[in-house]
Tab-separated table of C-alpha atoms in Angstrom:
chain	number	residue	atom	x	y	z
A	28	UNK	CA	-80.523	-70.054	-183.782
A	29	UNK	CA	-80.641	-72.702	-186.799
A	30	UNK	CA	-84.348	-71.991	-187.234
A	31	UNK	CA	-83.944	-68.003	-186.770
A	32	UNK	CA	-81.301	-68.523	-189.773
A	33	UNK	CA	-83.487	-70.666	-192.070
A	34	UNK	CA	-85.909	-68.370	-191.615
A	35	UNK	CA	-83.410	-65.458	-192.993
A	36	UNK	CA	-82.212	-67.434	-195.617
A	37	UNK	CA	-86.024	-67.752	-196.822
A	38	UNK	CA	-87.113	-64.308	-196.695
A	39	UNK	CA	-83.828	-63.310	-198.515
A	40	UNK	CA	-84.045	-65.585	-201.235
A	41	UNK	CA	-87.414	-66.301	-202.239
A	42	UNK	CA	-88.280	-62.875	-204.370
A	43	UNK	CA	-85.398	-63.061	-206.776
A	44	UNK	CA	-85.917	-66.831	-208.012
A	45	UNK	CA	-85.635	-64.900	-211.858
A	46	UNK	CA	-82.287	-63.472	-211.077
A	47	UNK	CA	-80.585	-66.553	-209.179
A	48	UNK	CA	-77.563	-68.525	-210.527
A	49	UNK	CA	-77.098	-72.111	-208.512
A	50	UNK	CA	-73.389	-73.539	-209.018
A	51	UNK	CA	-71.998	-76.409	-207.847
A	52	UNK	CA	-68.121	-75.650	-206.579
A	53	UNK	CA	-65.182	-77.881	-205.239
A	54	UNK	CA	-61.369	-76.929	-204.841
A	55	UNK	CA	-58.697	-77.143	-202.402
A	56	UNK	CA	-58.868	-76.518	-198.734
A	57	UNK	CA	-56.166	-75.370	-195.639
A	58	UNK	CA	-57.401	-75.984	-192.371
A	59	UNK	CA	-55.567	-74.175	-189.562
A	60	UNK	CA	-55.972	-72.630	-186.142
A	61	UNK	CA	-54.850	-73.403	-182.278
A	62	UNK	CA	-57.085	-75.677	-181.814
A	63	UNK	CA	-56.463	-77.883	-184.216
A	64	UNK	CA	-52.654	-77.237	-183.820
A	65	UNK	CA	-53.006	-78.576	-179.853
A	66	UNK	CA	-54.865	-81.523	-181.172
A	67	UNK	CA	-51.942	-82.545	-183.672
A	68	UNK	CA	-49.370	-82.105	-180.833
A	69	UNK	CA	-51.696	-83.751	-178.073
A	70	UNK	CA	-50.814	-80.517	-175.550
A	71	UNK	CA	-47.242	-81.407	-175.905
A	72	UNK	CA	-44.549	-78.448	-176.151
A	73	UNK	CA	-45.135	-74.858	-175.325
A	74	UNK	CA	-46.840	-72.587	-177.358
A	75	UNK	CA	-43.748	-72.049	-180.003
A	76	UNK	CA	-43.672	-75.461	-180.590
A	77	UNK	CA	-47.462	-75.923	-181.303
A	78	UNK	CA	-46.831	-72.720	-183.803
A	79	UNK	CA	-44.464	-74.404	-185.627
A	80	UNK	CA	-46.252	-77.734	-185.832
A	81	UNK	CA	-48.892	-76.241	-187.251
A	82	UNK	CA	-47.143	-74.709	-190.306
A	83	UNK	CA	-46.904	-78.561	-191.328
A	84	UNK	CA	-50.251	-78.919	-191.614
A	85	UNK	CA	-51.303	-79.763	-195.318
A	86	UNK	CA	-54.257	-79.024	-197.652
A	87	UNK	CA	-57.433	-81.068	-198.534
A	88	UNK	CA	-60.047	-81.136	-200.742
A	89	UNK	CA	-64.185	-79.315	-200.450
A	90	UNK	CA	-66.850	-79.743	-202.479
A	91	UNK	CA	-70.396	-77.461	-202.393
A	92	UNK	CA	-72.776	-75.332	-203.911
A	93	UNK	CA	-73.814	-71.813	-204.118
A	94	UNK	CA	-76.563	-70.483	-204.548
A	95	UNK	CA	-76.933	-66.269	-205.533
A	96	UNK	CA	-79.148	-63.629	-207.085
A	97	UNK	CA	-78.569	-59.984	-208.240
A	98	UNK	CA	-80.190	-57.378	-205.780
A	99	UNK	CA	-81.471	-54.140	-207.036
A	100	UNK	CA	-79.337	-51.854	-205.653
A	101	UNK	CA	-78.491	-48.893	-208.186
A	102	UNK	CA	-74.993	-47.543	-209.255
A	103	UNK	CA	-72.816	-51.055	-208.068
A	104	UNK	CA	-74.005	-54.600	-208.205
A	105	UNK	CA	-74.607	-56.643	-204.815
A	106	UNK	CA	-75.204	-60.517	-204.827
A	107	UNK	CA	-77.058	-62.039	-202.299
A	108	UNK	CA	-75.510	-65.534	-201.539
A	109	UNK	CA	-76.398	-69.211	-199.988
A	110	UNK	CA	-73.486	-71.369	-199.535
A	111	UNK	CA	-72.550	-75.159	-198.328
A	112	UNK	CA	-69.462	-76.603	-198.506
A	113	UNK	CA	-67.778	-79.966	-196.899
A	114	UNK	CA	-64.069	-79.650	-196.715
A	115	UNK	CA	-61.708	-82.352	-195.935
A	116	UNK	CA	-57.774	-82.115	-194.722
A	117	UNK	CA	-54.958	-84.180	-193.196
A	118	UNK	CA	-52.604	-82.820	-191.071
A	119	UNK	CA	-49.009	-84.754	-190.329
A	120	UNK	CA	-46.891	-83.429	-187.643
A	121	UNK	CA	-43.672	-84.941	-187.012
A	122	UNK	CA	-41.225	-81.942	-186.201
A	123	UNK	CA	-42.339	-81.018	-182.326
A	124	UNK	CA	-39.204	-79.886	-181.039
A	125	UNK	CA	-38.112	-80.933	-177.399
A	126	UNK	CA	-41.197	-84.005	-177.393
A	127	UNK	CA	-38.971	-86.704	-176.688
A	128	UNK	CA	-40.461	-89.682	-179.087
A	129	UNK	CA	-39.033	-92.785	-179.018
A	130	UNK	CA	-36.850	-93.320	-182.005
A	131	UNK	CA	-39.313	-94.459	-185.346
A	132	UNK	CA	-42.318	-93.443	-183.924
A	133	UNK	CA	-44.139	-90.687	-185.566
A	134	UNK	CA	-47.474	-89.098	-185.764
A	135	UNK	CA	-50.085	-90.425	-187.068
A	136	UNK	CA	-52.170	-88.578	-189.506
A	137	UNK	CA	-55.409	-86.275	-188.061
A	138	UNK	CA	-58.518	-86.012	-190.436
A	139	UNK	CA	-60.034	-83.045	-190.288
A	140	UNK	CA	-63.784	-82.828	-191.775
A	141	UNK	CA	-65.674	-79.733	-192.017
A	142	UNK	CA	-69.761	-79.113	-193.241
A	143	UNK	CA	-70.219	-74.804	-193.518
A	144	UNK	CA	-73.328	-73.326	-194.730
A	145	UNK	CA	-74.314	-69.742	-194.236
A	146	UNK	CA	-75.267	-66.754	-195.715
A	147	UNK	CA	-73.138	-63.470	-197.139
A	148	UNK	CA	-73.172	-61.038	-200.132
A	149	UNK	CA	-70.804	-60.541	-202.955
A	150	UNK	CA	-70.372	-56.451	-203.640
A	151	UNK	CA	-69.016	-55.885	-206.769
A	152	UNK	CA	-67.040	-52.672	-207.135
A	153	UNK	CA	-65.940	-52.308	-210.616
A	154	UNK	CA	-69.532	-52.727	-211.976
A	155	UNK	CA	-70.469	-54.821	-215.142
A	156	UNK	CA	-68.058	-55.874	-217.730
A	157	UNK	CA	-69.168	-57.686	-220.564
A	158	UNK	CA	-67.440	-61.158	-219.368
A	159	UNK	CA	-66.584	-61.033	-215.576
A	160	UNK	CA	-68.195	-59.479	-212.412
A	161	UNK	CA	-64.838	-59.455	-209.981
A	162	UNK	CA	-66.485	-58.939	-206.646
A	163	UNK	CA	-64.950	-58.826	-202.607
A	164	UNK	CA	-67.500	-60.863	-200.604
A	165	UNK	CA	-68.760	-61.401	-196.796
A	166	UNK	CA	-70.781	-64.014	-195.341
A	167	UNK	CA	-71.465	-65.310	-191.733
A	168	UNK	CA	-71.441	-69.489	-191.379
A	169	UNK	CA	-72.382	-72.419	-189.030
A	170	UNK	CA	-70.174	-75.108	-188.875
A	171	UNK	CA	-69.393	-78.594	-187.875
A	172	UNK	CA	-65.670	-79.772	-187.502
A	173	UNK	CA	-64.523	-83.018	-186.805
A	174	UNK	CA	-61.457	-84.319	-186.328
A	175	UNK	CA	-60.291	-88.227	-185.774
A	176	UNK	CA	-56.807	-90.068	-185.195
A	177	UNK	CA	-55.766	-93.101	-184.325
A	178	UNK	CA	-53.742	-93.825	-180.588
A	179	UNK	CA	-49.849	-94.251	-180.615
A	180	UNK	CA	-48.899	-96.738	-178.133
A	181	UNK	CA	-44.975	-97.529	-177.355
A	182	UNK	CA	-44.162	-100.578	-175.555
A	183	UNK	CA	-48.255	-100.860	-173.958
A	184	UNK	CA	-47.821	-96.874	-173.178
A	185	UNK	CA	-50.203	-94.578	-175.093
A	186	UNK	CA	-47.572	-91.903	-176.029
A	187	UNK	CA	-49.748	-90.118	-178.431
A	188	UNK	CA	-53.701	-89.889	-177.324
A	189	UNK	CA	-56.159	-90.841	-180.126
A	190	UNK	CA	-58.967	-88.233	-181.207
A	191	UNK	CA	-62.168	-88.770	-182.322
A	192	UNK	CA	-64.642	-85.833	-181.413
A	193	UNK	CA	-66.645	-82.595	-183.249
A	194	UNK	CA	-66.755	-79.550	-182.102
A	195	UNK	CA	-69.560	-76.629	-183.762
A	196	UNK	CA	-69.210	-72.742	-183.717
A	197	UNK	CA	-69.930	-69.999	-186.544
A	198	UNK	CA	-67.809	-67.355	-187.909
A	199	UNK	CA	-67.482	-64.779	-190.787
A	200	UNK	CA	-65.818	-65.705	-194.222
A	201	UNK	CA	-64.156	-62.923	-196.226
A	202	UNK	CA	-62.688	-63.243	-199.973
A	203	UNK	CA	-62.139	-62.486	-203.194
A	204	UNK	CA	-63.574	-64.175	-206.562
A	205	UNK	CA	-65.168	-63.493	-210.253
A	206	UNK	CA	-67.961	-64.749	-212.076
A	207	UNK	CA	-67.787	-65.396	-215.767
A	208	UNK	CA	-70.233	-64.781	-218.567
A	209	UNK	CA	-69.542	-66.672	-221.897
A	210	UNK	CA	-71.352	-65.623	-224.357
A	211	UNK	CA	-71.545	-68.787	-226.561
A	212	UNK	CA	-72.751	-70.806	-223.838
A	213	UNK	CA	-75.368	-71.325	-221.255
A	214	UNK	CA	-73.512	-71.677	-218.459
A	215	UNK	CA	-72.010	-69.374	-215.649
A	216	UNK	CA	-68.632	-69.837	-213.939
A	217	UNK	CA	-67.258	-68.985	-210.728
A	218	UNK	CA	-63.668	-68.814	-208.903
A	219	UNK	CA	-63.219	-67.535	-205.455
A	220	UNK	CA	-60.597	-67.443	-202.783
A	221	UNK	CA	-61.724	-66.829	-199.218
A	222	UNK	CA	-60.420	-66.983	-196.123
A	223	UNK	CA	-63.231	-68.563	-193.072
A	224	UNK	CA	-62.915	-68.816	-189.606
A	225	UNK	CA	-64.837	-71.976	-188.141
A	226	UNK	CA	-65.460	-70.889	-184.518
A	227	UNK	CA	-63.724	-72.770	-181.919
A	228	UNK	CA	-60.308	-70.909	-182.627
A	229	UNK	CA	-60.076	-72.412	-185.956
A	230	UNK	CA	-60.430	-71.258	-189.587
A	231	UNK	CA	-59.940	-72.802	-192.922
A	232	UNK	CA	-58.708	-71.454	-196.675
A	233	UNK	CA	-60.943	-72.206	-199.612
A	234	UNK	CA	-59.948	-71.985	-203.269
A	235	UNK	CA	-62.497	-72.742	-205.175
A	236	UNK	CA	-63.954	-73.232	-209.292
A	237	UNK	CA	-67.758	-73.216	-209.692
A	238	UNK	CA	-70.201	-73.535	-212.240
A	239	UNK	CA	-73.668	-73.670	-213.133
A	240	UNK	CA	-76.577	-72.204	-214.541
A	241	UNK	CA	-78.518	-68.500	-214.739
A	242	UNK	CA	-81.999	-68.519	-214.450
């Protein structure tokens, strides 16, 4: 499938090398899903309980780059897109009603890692304005998520298991974003908000600020 998918990205992208932008991006990150959720809470509780120890899971940080081009589709403008990005998260759970820990002992924290790269479009429905191309966008993604946390032992019993594994899947990414035009300077910006979903029951929130340059 991974060669299959290289090969789309090449025949999509290799005509329109005068119409590209490349940016590099980073923002803020929200990883969430049931499996991760059973991994914080190491199968313990029912499924209530898992839901609401994973509304305490907190936000992390992604980094990437995207690479896009202008198709030439008449009356609305569509933008081919290439995207990576490597997210990173924590999540803390210490509120798992009815678990039963020993008094002072708490959760440790779970990193979460995540390395998406895929392919999508950007439609943009209220056309060309002079300084910003708001657009709704799609894309399809294979990723890689790894999570890792250390054992919890209580008087030589392992009370909470320690995780280190990675699990892979693909999914669809949908969002919302803009790209800005200055016109006193070279260079392109971007700022998106999209929602992903990882494969494996998971899915992660991305708010991110690019820029780069038009060539």
């Amino acid at each position: 499938m991974k060669k299959l998918f290289a090969f789309l990205v090449a025949l999509l992208f290799v005509p329109a090398i005068s119409k590209a932008q490349l940016l590099v991006t980073g923002g803020v990150s929200a990883f969430g899903g049931d499996a991760l959720t059973q991994a914080a809470t190491s199968g313990g509780g029912n499924q209530q309980q898992q839901a609401q120890a994973a509304a305490e899971i907190s936000a992390g940080f992604n980094f990437g780059a995207k690479y896009k081009y202008k198709l030439p589709i008449p009356l609305f403008g569509v933008n081919a897109v290439a995207h990576f990005n490597y997210a990173t998260g924590k999540s803390q759970v210490n509120n798992v009603p009815n678990l039963n820990l020993p008094e002072g002992v708490r959760f440790p924290e779970t990193n979460i890692t995540a390395m998406m790269y895929g392919i999508g479009v950007e439609v943009i429905p209220i056309g060309f304005l002079p300084i910003i191309d708001p657009y709704v966008s799609l894309d399809y993604t294979l990723n890689s998520v790894k999570q890792k946390r250390d054992a919890v032992t209580f008087q030589n019993n392992t009370i909470i298991s320690a995780i280190d594994g990675s699990t892979s899947g693909s999914g669809l990414g949908i969002g919302i974003g803009t790209g800005i035009k200055l016109p006193v300077i070279p260079i392109v910006f971007d700022v998106e908000v999209k929602y992903r979903m990882l494969g494996n029951s998971q899915n992660v929130l991305l708010a991110n600020l690019g820029a780069g340059l038009k060539f």
